[in-house]
PDB file of C-alpha atoms in Angstrom:
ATOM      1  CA  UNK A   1       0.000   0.000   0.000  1.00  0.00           C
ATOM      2  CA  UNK A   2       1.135   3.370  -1.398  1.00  0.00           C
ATOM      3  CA  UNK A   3       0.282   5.654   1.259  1.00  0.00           C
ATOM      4  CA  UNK A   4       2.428   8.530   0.230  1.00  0.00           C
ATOM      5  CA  UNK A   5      -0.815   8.686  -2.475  1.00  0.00           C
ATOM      6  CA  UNK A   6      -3.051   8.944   0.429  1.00  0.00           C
ATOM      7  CA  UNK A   7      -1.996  11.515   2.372  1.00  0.00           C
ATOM      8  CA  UNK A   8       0.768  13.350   1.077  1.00  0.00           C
ATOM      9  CA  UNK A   9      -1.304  15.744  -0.476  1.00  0.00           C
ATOM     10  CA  UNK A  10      -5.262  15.885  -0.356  1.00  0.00           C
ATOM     11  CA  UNK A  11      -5.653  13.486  -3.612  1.00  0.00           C
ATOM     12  CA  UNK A  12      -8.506  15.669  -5.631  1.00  0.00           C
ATOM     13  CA  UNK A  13      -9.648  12.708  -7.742  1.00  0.00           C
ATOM     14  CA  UNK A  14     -12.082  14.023 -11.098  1.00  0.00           C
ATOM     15  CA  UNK A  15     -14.783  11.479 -13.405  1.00  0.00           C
ATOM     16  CA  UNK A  16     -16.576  12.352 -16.141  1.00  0.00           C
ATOM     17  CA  UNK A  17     -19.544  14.046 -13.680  1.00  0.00           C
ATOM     18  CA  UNK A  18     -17.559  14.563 -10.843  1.00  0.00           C
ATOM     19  CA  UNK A  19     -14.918  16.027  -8.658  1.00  0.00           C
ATOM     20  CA  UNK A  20     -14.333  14.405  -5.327  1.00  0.00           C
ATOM     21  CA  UNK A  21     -11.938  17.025  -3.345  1.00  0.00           C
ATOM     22  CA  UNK A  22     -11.630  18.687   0.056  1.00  0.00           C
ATOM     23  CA  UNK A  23     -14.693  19.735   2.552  1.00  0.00           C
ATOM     24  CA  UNK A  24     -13.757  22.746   3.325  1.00  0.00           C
ATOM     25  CA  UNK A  25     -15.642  25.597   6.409  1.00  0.00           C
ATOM     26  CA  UNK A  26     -17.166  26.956   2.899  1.00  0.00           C
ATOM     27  CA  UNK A  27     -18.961  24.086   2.360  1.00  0.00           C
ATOM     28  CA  UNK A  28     -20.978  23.759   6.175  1.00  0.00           C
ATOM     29  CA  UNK A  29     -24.497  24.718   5.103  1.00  0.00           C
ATOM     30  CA  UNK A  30     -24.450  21.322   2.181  1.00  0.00           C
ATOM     31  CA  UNK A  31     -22.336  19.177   4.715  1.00  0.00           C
ATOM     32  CA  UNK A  32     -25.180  20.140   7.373  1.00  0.00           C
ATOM     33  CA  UNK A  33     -27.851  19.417   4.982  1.00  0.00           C
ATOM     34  CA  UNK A  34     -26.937  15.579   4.921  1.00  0.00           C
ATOM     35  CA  UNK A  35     -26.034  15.423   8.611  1.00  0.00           C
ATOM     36  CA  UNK A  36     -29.345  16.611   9.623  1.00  0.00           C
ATOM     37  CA  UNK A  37     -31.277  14.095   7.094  1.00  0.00           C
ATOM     38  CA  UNK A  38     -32.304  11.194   9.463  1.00  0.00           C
ATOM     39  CA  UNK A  39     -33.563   9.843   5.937  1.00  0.00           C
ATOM     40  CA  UNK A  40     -29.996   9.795   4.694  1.00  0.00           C
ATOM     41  CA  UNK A  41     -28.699   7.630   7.732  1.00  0.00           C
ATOM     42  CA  UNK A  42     -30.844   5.057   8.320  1.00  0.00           C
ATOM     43  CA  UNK A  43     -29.185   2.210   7.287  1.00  0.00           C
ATOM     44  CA  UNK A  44     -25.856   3.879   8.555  1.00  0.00           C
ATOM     45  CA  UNK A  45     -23.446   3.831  11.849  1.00  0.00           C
ATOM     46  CA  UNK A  46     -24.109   7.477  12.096  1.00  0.00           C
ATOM     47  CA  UNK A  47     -25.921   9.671  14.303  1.00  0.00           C
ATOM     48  CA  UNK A  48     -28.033  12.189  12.245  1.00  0.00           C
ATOM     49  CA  UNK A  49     -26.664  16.067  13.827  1.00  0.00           C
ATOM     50  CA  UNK A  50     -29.031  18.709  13.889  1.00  0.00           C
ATOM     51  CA  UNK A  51     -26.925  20.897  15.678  1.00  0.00           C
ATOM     52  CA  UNK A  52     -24.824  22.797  12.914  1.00  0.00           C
ATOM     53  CA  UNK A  53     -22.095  24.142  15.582  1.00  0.00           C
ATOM     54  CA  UNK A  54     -21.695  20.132  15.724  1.00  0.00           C
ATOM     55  CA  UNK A  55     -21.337  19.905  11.845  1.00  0.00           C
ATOM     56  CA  UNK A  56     -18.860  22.514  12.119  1.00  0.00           C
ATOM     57  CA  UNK A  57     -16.423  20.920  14.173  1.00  0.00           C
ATOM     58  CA  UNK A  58     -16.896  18.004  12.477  1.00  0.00           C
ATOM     59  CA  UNK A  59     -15.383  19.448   9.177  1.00  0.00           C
ATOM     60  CA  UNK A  60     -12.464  20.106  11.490  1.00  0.00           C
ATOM     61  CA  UNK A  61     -12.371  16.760  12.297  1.00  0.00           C
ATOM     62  CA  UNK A  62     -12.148  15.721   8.876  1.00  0.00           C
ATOM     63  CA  UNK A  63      -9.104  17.926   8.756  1.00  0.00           C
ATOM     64  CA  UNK A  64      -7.642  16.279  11.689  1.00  0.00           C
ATOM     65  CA  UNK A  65      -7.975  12.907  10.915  1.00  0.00           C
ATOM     66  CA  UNK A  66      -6.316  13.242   7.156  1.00  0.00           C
ATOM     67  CA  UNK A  67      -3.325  14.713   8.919  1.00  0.00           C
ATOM     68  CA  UNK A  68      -3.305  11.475  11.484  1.00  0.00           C
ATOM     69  CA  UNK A  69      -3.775   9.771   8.268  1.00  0.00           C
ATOM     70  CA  UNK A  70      -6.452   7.735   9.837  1.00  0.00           C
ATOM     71  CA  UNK A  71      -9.323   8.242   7.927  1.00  0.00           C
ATOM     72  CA  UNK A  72      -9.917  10.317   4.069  1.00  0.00           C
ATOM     73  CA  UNK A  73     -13.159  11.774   3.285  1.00  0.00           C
ATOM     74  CA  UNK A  74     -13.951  13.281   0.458  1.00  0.00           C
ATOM     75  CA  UNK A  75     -16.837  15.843  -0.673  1.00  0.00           C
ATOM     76  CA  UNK A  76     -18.784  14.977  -3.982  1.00  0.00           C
ATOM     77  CA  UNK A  77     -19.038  17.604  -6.302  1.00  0.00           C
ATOM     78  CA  UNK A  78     -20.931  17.437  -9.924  1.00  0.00           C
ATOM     79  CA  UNK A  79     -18.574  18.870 -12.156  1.00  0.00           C
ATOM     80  CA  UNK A  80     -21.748  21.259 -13.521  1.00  0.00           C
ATOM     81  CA  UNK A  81     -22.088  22.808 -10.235  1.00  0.00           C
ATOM     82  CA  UNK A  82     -18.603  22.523  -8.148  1.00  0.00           C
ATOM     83  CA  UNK A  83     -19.693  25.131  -5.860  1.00  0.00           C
ATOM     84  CA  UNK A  84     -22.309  22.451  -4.081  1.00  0.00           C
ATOM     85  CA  UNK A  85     -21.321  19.550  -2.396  1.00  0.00           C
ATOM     86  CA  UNK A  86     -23.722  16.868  -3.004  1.00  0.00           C
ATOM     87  CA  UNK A  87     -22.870  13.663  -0.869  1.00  0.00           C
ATOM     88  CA  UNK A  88     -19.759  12.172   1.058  1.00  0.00           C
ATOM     89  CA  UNK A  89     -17.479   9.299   0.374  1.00  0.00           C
ATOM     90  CA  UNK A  90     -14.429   8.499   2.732  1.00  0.00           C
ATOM     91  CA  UNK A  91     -11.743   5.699   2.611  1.00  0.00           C
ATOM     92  CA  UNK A  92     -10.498   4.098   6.182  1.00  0.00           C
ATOM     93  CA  UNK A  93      -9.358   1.379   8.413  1.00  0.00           C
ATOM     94  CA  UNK A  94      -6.100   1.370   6.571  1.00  0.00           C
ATOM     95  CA  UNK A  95      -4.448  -2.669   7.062  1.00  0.00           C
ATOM     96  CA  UNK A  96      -1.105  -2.152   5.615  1.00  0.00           C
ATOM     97  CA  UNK A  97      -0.865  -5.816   6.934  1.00  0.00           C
ATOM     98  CA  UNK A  98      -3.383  -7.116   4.106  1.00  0.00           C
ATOM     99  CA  UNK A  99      -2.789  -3.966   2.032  1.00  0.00           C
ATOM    100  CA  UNK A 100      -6.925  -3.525   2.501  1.00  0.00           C
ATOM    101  CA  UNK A 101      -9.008  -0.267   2.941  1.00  0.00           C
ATOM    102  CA  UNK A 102     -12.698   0.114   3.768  1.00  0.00           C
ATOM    103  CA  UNK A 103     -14.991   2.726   2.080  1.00  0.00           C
ATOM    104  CA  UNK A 104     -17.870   3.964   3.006  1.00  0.00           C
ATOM    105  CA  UNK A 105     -19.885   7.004   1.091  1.00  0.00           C
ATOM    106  CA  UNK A 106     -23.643   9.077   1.489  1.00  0.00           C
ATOM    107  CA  UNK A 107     -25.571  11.297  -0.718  1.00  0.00           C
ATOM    108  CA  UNK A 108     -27.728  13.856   0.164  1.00  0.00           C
ATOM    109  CA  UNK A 109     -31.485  12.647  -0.507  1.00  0.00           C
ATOM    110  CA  UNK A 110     -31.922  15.245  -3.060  1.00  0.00           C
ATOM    111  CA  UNK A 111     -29.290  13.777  -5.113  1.00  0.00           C
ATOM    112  CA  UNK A 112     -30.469   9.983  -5.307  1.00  0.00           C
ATOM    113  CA  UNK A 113     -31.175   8.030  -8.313  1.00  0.00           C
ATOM    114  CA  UNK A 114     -29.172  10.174 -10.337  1.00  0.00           C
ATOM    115  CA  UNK A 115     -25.705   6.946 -10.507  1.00  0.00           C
ATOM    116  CA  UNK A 116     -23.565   9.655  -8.271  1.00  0.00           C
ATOM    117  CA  UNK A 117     -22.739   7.144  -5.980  1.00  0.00           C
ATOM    118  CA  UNK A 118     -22.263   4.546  -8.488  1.00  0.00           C
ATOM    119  CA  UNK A 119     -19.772   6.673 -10.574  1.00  0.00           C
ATOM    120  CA  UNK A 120     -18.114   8.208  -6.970  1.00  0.00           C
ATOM    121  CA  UNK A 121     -17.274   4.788  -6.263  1.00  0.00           C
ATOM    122  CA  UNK A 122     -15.989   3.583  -9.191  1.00  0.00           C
ATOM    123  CA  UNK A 123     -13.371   6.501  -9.422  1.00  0.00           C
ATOM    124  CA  UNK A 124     -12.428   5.687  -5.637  1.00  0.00           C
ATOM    125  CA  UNK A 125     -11.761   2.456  -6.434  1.00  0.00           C
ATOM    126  CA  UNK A 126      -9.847   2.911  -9.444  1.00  0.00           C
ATOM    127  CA  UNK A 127      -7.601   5.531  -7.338  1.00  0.00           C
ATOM    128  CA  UNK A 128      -6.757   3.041  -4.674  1.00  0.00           C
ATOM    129  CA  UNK A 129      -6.513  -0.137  -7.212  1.00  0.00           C
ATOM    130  CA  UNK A 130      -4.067   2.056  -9.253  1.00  0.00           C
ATOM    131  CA  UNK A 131      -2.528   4.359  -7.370  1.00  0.00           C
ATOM    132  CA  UNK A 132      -2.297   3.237  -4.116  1.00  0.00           C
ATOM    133  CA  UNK A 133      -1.775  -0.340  -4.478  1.00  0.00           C
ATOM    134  CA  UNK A 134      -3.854  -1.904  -2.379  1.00  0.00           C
ATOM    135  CA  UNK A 135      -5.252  -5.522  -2.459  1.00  0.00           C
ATOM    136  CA  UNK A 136      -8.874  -5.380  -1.266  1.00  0.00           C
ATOM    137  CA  UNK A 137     -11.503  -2.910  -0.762  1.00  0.00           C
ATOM    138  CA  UNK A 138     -14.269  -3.640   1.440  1.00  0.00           C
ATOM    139  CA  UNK A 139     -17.647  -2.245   2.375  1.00  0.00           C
ATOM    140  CA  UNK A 140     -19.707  -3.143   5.592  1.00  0.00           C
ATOM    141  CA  UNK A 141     -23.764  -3.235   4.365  1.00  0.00           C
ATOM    142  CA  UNK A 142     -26.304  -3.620   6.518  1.00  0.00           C
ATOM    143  CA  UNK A 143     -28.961  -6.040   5.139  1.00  0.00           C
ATOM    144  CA  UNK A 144     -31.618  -4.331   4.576  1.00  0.00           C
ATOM    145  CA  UNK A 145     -29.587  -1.133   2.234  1.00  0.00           C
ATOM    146  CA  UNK A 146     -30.424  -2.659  -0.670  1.00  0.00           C
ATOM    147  CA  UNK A 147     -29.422   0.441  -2.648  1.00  0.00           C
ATOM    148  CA  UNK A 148     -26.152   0.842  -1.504  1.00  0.00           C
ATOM    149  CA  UNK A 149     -25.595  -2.760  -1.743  1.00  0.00           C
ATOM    150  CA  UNK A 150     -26.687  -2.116  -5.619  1.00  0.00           C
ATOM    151  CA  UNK A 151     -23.746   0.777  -6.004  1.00  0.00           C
ATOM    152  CA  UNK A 152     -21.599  -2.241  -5.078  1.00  0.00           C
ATOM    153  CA  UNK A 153     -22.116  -4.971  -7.266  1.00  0.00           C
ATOM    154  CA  UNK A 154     -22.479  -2.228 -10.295  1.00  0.00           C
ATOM    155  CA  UNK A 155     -18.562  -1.897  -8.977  1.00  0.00           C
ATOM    156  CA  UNK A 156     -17.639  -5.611  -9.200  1.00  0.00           C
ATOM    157  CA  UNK A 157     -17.811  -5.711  -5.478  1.00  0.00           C
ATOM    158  CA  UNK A 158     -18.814  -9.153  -4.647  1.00  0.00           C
ATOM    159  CA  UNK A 159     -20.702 -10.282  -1.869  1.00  0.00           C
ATOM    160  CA  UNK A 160     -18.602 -12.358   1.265  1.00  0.00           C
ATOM    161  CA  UNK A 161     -21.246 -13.211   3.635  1.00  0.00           C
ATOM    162  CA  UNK A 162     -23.132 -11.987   6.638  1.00  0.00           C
ATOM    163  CA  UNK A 163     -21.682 -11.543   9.789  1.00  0.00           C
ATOM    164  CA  UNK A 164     -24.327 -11.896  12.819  1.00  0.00           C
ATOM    165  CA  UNK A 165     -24.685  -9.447  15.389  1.00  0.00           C
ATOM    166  CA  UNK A 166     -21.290  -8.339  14.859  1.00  0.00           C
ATOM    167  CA  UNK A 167     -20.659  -4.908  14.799  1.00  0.00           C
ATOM    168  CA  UNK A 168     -21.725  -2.141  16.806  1.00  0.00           C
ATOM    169  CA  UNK A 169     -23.120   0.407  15.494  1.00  0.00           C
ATOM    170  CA  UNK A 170     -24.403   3.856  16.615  1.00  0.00           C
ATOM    171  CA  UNK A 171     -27.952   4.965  17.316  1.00  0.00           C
ATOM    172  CA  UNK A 172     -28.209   1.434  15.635  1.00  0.00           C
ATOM    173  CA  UNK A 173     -27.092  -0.978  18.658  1.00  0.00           C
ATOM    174  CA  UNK A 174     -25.338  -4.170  17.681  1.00  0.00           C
ATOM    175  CA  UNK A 175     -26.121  -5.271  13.943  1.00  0.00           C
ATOM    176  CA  UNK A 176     -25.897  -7.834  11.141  1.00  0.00           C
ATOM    177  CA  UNK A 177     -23.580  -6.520   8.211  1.00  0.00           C
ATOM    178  CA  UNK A 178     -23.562  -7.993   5.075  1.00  0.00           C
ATOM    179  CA  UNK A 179     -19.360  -7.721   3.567  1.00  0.00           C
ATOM    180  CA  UNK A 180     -18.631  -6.731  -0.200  1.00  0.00           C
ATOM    181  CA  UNK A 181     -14.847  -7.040  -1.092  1.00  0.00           C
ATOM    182  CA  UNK A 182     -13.250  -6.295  -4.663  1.00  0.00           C
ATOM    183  CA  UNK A 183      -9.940  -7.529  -5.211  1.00  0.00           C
ATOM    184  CA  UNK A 184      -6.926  -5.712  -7.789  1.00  0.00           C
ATOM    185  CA  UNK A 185      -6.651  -9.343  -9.417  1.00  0.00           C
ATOM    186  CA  UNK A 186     -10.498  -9.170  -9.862  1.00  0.00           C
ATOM    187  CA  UNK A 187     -10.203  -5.657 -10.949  1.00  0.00           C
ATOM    188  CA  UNK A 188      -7.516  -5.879 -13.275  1.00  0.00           C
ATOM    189  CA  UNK A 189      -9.288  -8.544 -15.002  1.00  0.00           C
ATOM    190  CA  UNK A 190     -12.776  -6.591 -15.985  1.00  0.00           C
ATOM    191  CA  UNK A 191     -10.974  -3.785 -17.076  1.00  0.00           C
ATOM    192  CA  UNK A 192      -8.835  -6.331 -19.925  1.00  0.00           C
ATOM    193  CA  UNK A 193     -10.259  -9.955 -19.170  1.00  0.00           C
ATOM    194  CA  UNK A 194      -7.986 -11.147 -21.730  1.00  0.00           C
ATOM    195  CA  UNK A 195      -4.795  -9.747 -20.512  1.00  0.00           C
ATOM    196  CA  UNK A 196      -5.345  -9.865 -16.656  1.00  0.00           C
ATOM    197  CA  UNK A 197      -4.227  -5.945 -16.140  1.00  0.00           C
ATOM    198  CA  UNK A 198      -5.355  -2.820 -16.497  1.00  0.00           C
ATOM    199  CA  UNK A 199      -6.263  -0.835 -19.167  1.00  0.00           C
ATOM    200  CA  UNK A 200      -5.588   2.861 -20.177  1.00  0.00           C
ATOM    201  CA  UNK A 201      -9.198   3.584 -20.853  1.00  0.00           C
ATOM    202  CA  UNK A 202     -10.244   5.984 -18.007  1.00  0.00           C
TER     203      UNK A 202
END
């Protein structure tokens, strides 16, 4: 694992509708407008805030942890509209052991249906396939997300199993969570099934 890509510099990472980049104080009123969604949480280990003081500090936090280099989150923006942050996707629980990194990612409700997460994914993936180097990425679903489970397997993600009353999670207690892993052999191969490696189409 490549971490030098990680956290060396805040990796701005651009797809063909969007730019995932840096949450900055500018951006409190859209990052408040998910946190205080319950809607946009409810399959989540996240407390819904409605204080926006909270939300604030938060976006410190973000801050914070990239320099720790223990977790990266990244704001979605649609390249049509970069001023307005429309959903969240972060990268953590770095294994160097395994070379493995867990994702996790939320749009604000106004922005479903619309493939954002889909296509926010799939550059996230290709970033740490490519440029970090890692082995596995992995997701933690709970059962009943059926969209987000959905993003996944549009990804290649494929699904490991169910663990049972596993993980705790909060304002959710302790809950079954359904894993989705990719793998860079299993990613190399869609991109050139023939060759086993990775293309230069972006």
């Amino acid at each position: 694992m490549n971490t030098h890509h990680l956290f060396s510099q805040f990796p701005v990472l651009v797809s063909e509708h969007l730019t995932l980049q840096k949450i900055e104080e500018c951006h409190l009123e859209e990052v408040f407008g998910i946190y205080n969604n319950d809607t946009v949480f409810e399959y989540c280990g996240i407390i819904p805030k409605h204080n926006k003081a909270t939300v604030a500090t938060m976006i410190g936090h973000f801050e914070r942890d990239f320099h720790k280099k223990s977790r990266l989150k990244w704001g979605i923006f649609a390249n049509n509209d970069k001023d307005t942050l429309v959903g969240i996707i972060e990268a953590f629980d770095f294994n160097q052991k395994v070379d493995m990194i867990t994702i996790g990612y939320f749009l604000a409700e106004a922005h479903w249906g619309k493939g954002l997460a889909s296509e926010a994914v799939s550059r996230v993936v290709r970033f740490l396939f490519q440029e970090v180097e890692v082995n596995r990425i992995q997701a933690e679903v709970m059962p009943a997300n059926d969209v987000s489970k959905r993003v996944l397997l549009k990804n290649g993600f494929k699904y490991e199993g169910t663990l049972r009353q596993a993980t705790l999670w909060s304002g959710k207690g302790i809950v079954d969570v359904e894993i989705y892993g990719l793998l860079q052999e299993e990613y190399k191969k869609e991109r050139n099934p023939d060759l086993g490696v990775a293309s230069s189409r972006v």
